[in-house]
Amino acid sequence: EVEHTADIAIRVWGCDLAELFAHAAYGMACQMADVEGIALTVEHAVELEAYDIETLLVSWLGELLYLSERDGCVFADFDVLEVARSRLRAVVRGGPVSDYRTHIKAVTFSEMEIVHTDAGYETTIVFDV
């Protein structure tokens, strides 16, 4: 978790884009609830297209928020099968939780820039709560 004056921000790393997207989703889930012990009873295939990689990341997390609200659960397991500059395919698994930590309203573009480093990729994600 990264200290932020408003909302919630997290910094995420991954050795490749698939790992970065999976870690971003897991980081968001950890802000929403205690993910330890979630029974993975709900599964969805997710396919998205977007203009660029940052928009794809925001769309990915936004889709997970939508599915969480619709299904009344938090997703904590992610198989990111494909990530390209404008396309994502994944399978997500989650389940109901008894106690939410934070209600995330939206994923923002604030501070969003996916940077390639010697170790892989990293970014900061700011959530509107």
C-alpha angles and dihedrals in degrees: 000000000000119000109248131176095227132020120353126299130190132185114222132194134188137171088230137007094268091055092044091054092046092048091047091054092046091048090053091048090052089055090051100048147336099285096192110110098011108155105232097225099138123066131181136178110223125199121176140170126196143169096257141352096272091050088048091055092049090047091049094053091041090054090051090051090051093049090047092053094043096046098034094235145100121241114225106161123065133184104187102195100178136010121175129161091280107010138068133182121183146149117226130193130193146135146208121298127204098214127034119205098198136002107226112205099186148345112244136207090227109129089353112153123135106217126196111223136175088266096047128268135338140178144164119240123199120201125201108227 
